[in-house]
Structures are given as structure tokens and as C-alpha cells.
Amino acid sequence: MDAKDAKDPKETEPLRVGAAVRRRRRALDLTLAAVAERSGLSVPFLSQIENERARPSTRSLQRVADALETTTARLLAASDAARTIKVVRAPHGGELPPTARTRRLVRGQHQLQALEFTGEQDAGREFEHRNDELMYVADGAAEVEAEGRAYRLARGDTLFLSGGVRHRWRATAPDTRIIVVTVSDHIETPEP
């Protein structure tokens, strides 16, 4: 193949705009059904685009952009900006200072949030999140009460809680460390 026949990699790379489409749709407070009606595309296809399981053609992306009152260029730019890689370094060579109780493992406004809890927590405080949550016991042990039932977790155990499950938890061993990963509630983002 001659050099003149080679395609620009950007032309052959599939469009990855799911996160940007989802953010823009949520910023406009639109449902997938509303975007489907505006764009003439199906709800399942739009869901697949948002979850990066389908890549829209240029024409489909234009229809989505029109439905979201923006341009394809803005969606693509927002998509490129959405690809983020961040390292959050542990303080003091991996050990949390004795006064630290909670540490954010993901900084900034993202769809995924993660926190590390060390030591005792307020067992009387009850939580109920709109979205899913995963608890991982990195060290020690904990007891979680969810929907009236108690779960004892040891080092290495995980507990998945779907959105809407009321729960509370407490450390049951010294130096317990628990990692909690959640899907964030709606995040307001600027227009792409």
C-alpha cells in the first residue's frame, strides 16, 4: 500500500462519545426516550452509545448532537476531555496519618467515586444512595446492616448494595480500612 492510500488513524478510529453524550443529556435534564424522540434513534441504541457498546456513525452522531442542542465538534471535544487518568498517591509512604479517617481515592467530579475509611465510623449514621455501591474490606473487619439484616465482613470481603438500599456500618476490628466505591449522583457539567 502506498503512503497516499493510508488512512488517517482518526478517520478509522470508532467514535467514542458516550460519556459526553450522557453528560450533555443529563445537563439538559432529558431522558433517553426524549433524546430518541428528538433524534429519531432508538432508546436501546442511544443507551449503547452512552455505555460505549455502540459507536455511532457520523450521521447518527449528528442526529444526537442536534437532539442535544449542540454540535458534533463539541461532543467530540468533550469526549476527548472526558478521558482522564489520575493517580492519587497515598500520603506518608502508603500509611494514612493517625488523624485521617476518610480519604478520597478519586478526585474531582466523576461518575465513579471512591473513598477509603480508616478506624471507627459513626455506626448510627444511616446511608441510602440513589446509585450502586461496593464496599471492600482492605484490612480488619466490619459489620454492615442493610435493610434490617446484618452482614459480617472480614479482610478481602466485598459487599454490593444496589441503589436505594438503606444501610449503616461499623468497624469491628482495630485498624479497619474499608474502600467504598459508588456511582455518583447526577453531576452538573458545563455544556460541551
CSV table of C-alpha atoms in Angstrom, one decimal:
chain,number,residue,atom,x,y,z
A,1,MET,CA,0.0,0.0,0.0
A,2,ASP,CA,1.3,3.4,-0.9
A,3,ALA,CA,1.6,6.2,1.7
A,4,LYS,CA,-1.1,8.1,-0.2
A,5,ASP,CA,-3.5,5.2,0.3
A,6,ALA,CA,-3.0,5.1,4.0
A,7,LYS,CA,-5.9,6.5,6.1
A,8,ASP,CA,-5.5,8.9,8.9
A,9,PRO,CA,-6.0,6.8,12.1
A,10,LYS,CA,-8.6,9.4,13.3
A,11,GLU,CA,-10.7,8.5,10.3
A,12,THR,CA,-10.7,4.8,11.1
A,13,GLU,CA,-10.9,5.0,14.9
A,14,PRO,CA,-14.5,4.5,16.1
A,15,LEU,CA,-16.2,7.5,17.6
A,16,ARG,CA,-16.2,7.2,21.4
A,17,VAL,CA,-18.5,9.8,22.7
A,18,GLY,CA,-20.7,8.0,25.2
A,19,ALA,CA,-19.6,9.9,28.4
A,20,ALA,CA,-20.0,13.3,26.6
A,21,VAL,CA,-23.5,12.3,25.3
A,22,ARG,CA,-24.6,11.2,28.7
A,23,ARG,CA,-23.3,14.4,30.4
A,24,ARG,CA,-24.9,16.6,27.9
A,25,ARG,CA,-28.2,14.7,28.1
A,26,ARG,CA,-28.2,15.0,31.9
A,27,ALA,CA,-27.3,18.6,31.8
A,28,LEU,CA,-30.4,19.3,29.7
A,29,ASP,CA,-32.4,17.0,32.1
A,30,LEU,CA,-33.5,14.8,29.3
A,31,THR,CA,-34.4,11.1,29.4
A,32,LEU,CA,-33.1,8.7,26.8
A,33,ALA,CA,-36.7,8.5,25.5
A,34,ALA,CA,-36.7,12.3,24.9
A,35,VAL,CA,-33.4,12.2,23.0
A,36,ALA,CA,-34.7,9.2,21.0
A,37,GLU,CA,-37.8,11.2,20.0
A,38,ARG,CA,-35.8,14.2,19.1
A,39,SER,CA,-33.2,12.3,17.1
A,40,GLY,CA,-35.2,9.5,15.5
A,41,LEU,CA,-32.8,6.9,17.0
A,42,SER,CA,-33.9,4.1,19.3
A,43,VAL,CA,-33.6,4.2,23.1
A,44,PRO,CA,-31.5,1.0,23.1
A,45,PHE,CA,-29.1,2.4,20.5
A,46,LEU,CA,-28.7,5.6,22.5
A,47,SER,CA,-28.1,3.6,25.7
A,48,GLN,CA,-25.4,1.6,23.9
A,49,ILE,CA,-23.8,4.8,22.7
A,50,GLU,CA,-23.7,6.2,26.2
A,51,ASN,CA,-22.2,3.0,27.6
A,52,GLU,CA,-19.6,2.7,24.8
A,53,ARG,CA,-21.1,-0.5,23.5
A,54,ALA,CA,-22.0,1.0,20.2
A,55,ARG,CA,-20.2,3.5,18.0
A,56,PRO,CA,-22.4,6.0,16.1
A,57,SER,CA,-21.9,6.8,12.5
A,58,THR,CA,-21.1,10.4,11.6
A,59,ARG,CA,-24.8,10.8,10.6
A,60,SER,CA,-26.1,9.3,13.8
A,61,LEU,CA,-23.8,11.4,15.9
A,62,GLN,CA,-25.1,14.5,14.0
A,63,ARG,CA,-28.7,13.5,14.9
A,64,VAL,CA,-27.7,13.0,18.6
A,65,ALA,CA,-25.9,16.4,18.6
A,66,ASP,CA,-28.9,18.1,17.1
A,67,ALA,CA,-31.2,16.5,19.7
A,68,LEU,CA,-28.9,17.6,22.5
A,69,GLU,CA,-28.8,21.2,21.1
A,70,THR,CA,-25.0,21.1,20.5
A,71,THR,CA,-22.6,20.2,17.7
A,72,THR,CA,-20.7,17.0,16.8
A,73,ALA,CA,-17.4,19.0,17.3
A,74,ARG,CA,-18.4,19.9,20.8
A,75,LEU,CA,-19.4,16.4,21.7
A,76,LEU,CA,-16.1,15.0,20.3
A,77,ALA,CA,-14.1,17.7,22.1
A,78,ALA,CA,-15.9,16.9,25.4
A,79,SER,CA,-15.3,13.2,24.7
A,80,ASP,CA,-11.5,13.7,24.4
A,81,ALA,CA,-11.5,15.9,27.5
A,82,ALA,CA,-13.5,13.2,29.4
A,83,ARG,CA,-10.7,10.6,29.0
A,84,THR,CA,-9.0,11.1,32.3
A,85,ILE,CA,-6.2,9.2,34.0
A,86,LYS,CA,-5.4,10.4,37.6
A,87,VAL,CA,-3.2,8.9,40.2
A,88,VAL,CA,-4.0,9.7,43.8
A,89,ARG,CA,-0.8,9.0,45.9
A,90,ALA,CA,-1.1,7.6,49.4
A,91,PRO,CA,0.3,10.1,52.0
A,92,HIS,CA,3.4,9.2,54.1
A,93,GLY,CA,4.6,6.2,52.0
A,94,GLY,CA,1.2,4.5,52.0
A,95,GLU,CA,0.2,5.0,55.6
A,96,LEU,CA,-2.6,7.3,56.5
A,97,PRO,CA,-1.8,9.7,59.3
A,98,PRO,CA,-3.5,8.6,62.6
A,99,THR,CA,-5.9,11.6,62.4
A,100,ALA,CA,-7.1,10.7,58.9
A,101,ARG,CA,-10.5,9.0,58.9
A,102,THR,CA,-11.6,9.4,55.3
A,103,ARG,CA,-9.6,9.8,52.1
A,104,ARG,CA,-10.9,10.4,48.6
A,105,LEU,CA,-9.4,8.0,46.1
A,106,VAL,CA,-10.8,9.7,43.1
A,107,ARG,CA,-10.5,13.5,43.0
A,108,GLY,CA,-12.8,15.8,41.0
A,109,GLN,CA,-16.3,15.3,39.7
A,110,HIS,CA,-16.6,12.0,38.0
A,111,GLN,CA,-19.3,9.3,37.5
A,112,LEU,CA,-17.3,7.0,39.8
A,113,GLN,CA,-16.4,8.0,43.4
A,114,ALA,CA,-14.2,6.0,45.8
A,115,LEU,CA,-13.4,6.7,49.5
A,116,GLU,CA,-11.2,5.0,52.0
A,117,PHE,CA,-12.4,4.9,55.6
A,118,THR,CA,-9.9,4.1,58.4
A,119,GLY,CA,-10.8,3.3,62.0
A,120,GLU,CA,-14.1,3.8,63.7
A,121,GLN,CA,-17.1,5.2,61.9
A,122,ASP,CA,-20.4,6.6,63.2
A,123,ALA,CA,-22.4,3.3,63.3
A,124,GLY,CA,-25.6,5.3,64.0
A,125,ARG,CA,-25.4,7.1,60.7
A,126,GLU,CA,-27.6,5.6,58.0
A,127,PHE,CA,-26.9,5.9,54.3
A,128,GLU,CA,-29.1,5.5,51.2
A,129,HIS,CA,-27.6,6.2,47.8
A,130,ARG,CA,-29.5,6.6,44.6
A,131,ASN,CA,-27.0,4.6,42.8
A,132,ASP,CA,-25.0,1.4,43.3
A,133,GLU,CA,-22.2,1.0,45.9
A,134,LEU,CA,-19.4,-1.6,46.6
A,135,MET,CA,-17.7,-1.9,50.0
A,136,TYR,CA,-14.4,-3.7,50.2
A,137,VAL,CA,-12.7,-4.5,53.5
A,138,ALA,CA,-8.9,-3.9,52.8
A,139,ASP,CA,-7.9,-4.5,56.4
A,140,GLY,CA,-9.7,-5.5,59.6
A,141,ALA,CA,-13.4,-6.4,59.8
A,142,ALA,CA,-16.7,-4.7,59.7
A,143,GLU,CA,-20.4,-5.2,60.2
A,144,VAL,CA,-22.9,-3.8,57.8
A,145,GLU,CA,-26.6,-3.6,58.5
A,146,ALA,CA,-28.6,-3.4,55.3
A,147,GLU,CA,-32.4,-3.4,55.1
A,148,GLY,CA,-32.6,-4.9,58.6
A,149,ARG,CA,-30.1,-7.7,58.1
A,150,ALA,CA,-26.5,-7.8,59.5
A,151,TYR,CA,-23.5,-8.9,57.3
A,152,ARG,CA,-20.1,-9.6,58.9
A,153,LEU,CA,-17.3,-8.8,56.5
A,154,ALA,CA,-13.6,-9.9,57.0
A,155,ARG,CA,-10.5,-8.7,55.2
A,156,GLY,CA,-10.9,-9.2,51.5
A,157,ASP,CA,-14.7,-9.4,51.6
A,158,THR,CA,-16.9,-7.2,49.4
A,159,LEU,CA,-20.5,-6.2,49.7
A,160,PHE,CA,-22.5,-4.9,46.8
A,161,LEU,CA,-25.5,-2.6,47.5
A,162,SER,CA,-27.8,-1.6,44.7
A,163,GLY,CA,-29.1,1.9,44.6
A,164,GLY,CA,-31.8,2.7,47.2
A,165,VAL,CA,-30.7,0.1,49.8
A,166,ARG,CA,-30.6,1.7,53.3
A,167,HIS,CA,-27.5,0.7,55.3
A,168,ARG,CA,-25.1,1.6,58.1
A,169,TRP,CA,-21.8,0.1,59.0
A,170,ARG,CA,-19.1,0.0,61.7
A,171,ALA,CA,-15.6,-1.3,62.0
A,172,THR,CA,-15.4,-4.4,64.4
A,173,ALA,CA,-11.6,-4.7,64.5
A,174,PRO,CA,-8.8,-2.2,65.2
A,175,ASP,CA,-7.2,-0.5,62.2
A,176,THR,CA,-10.0,-1.4,59.8
A,177,ARG,CA,-9.8,0.1,56.3
A,178,ILE,CA,-12.8,0.0,54.1
A,179,ILE,CA,-12.9,1.1,50.5
A,180,VAL,CA,-16.3,2.3,49.2
A,181,VAL,CA,-16.8,2.7,45.5
A,182,THR,CA,-20.0,4.3,44.3
A,183,VAL,CA,-21.7,5.6,41.2
A,184,SER,CA,-22.2,9.3,41.8
A,185,ASP,CA,-25.5,11.0,41.8
A,186,HIS,CA,-26.1,13.4,38.9
A,187,ILE,CA,-23.1,15.6,38.3
A,188,GLU,CA,-23.6,19.0,36.8
A,189,THR,CA,-21.2,19.7,34.0
A,190,PRO,CA,-20.7,22.6,31.6
A,191,GLU,CA,-22.2,22.4,28.1
A,192,PRO,CA,-19.8,20.6,25.7
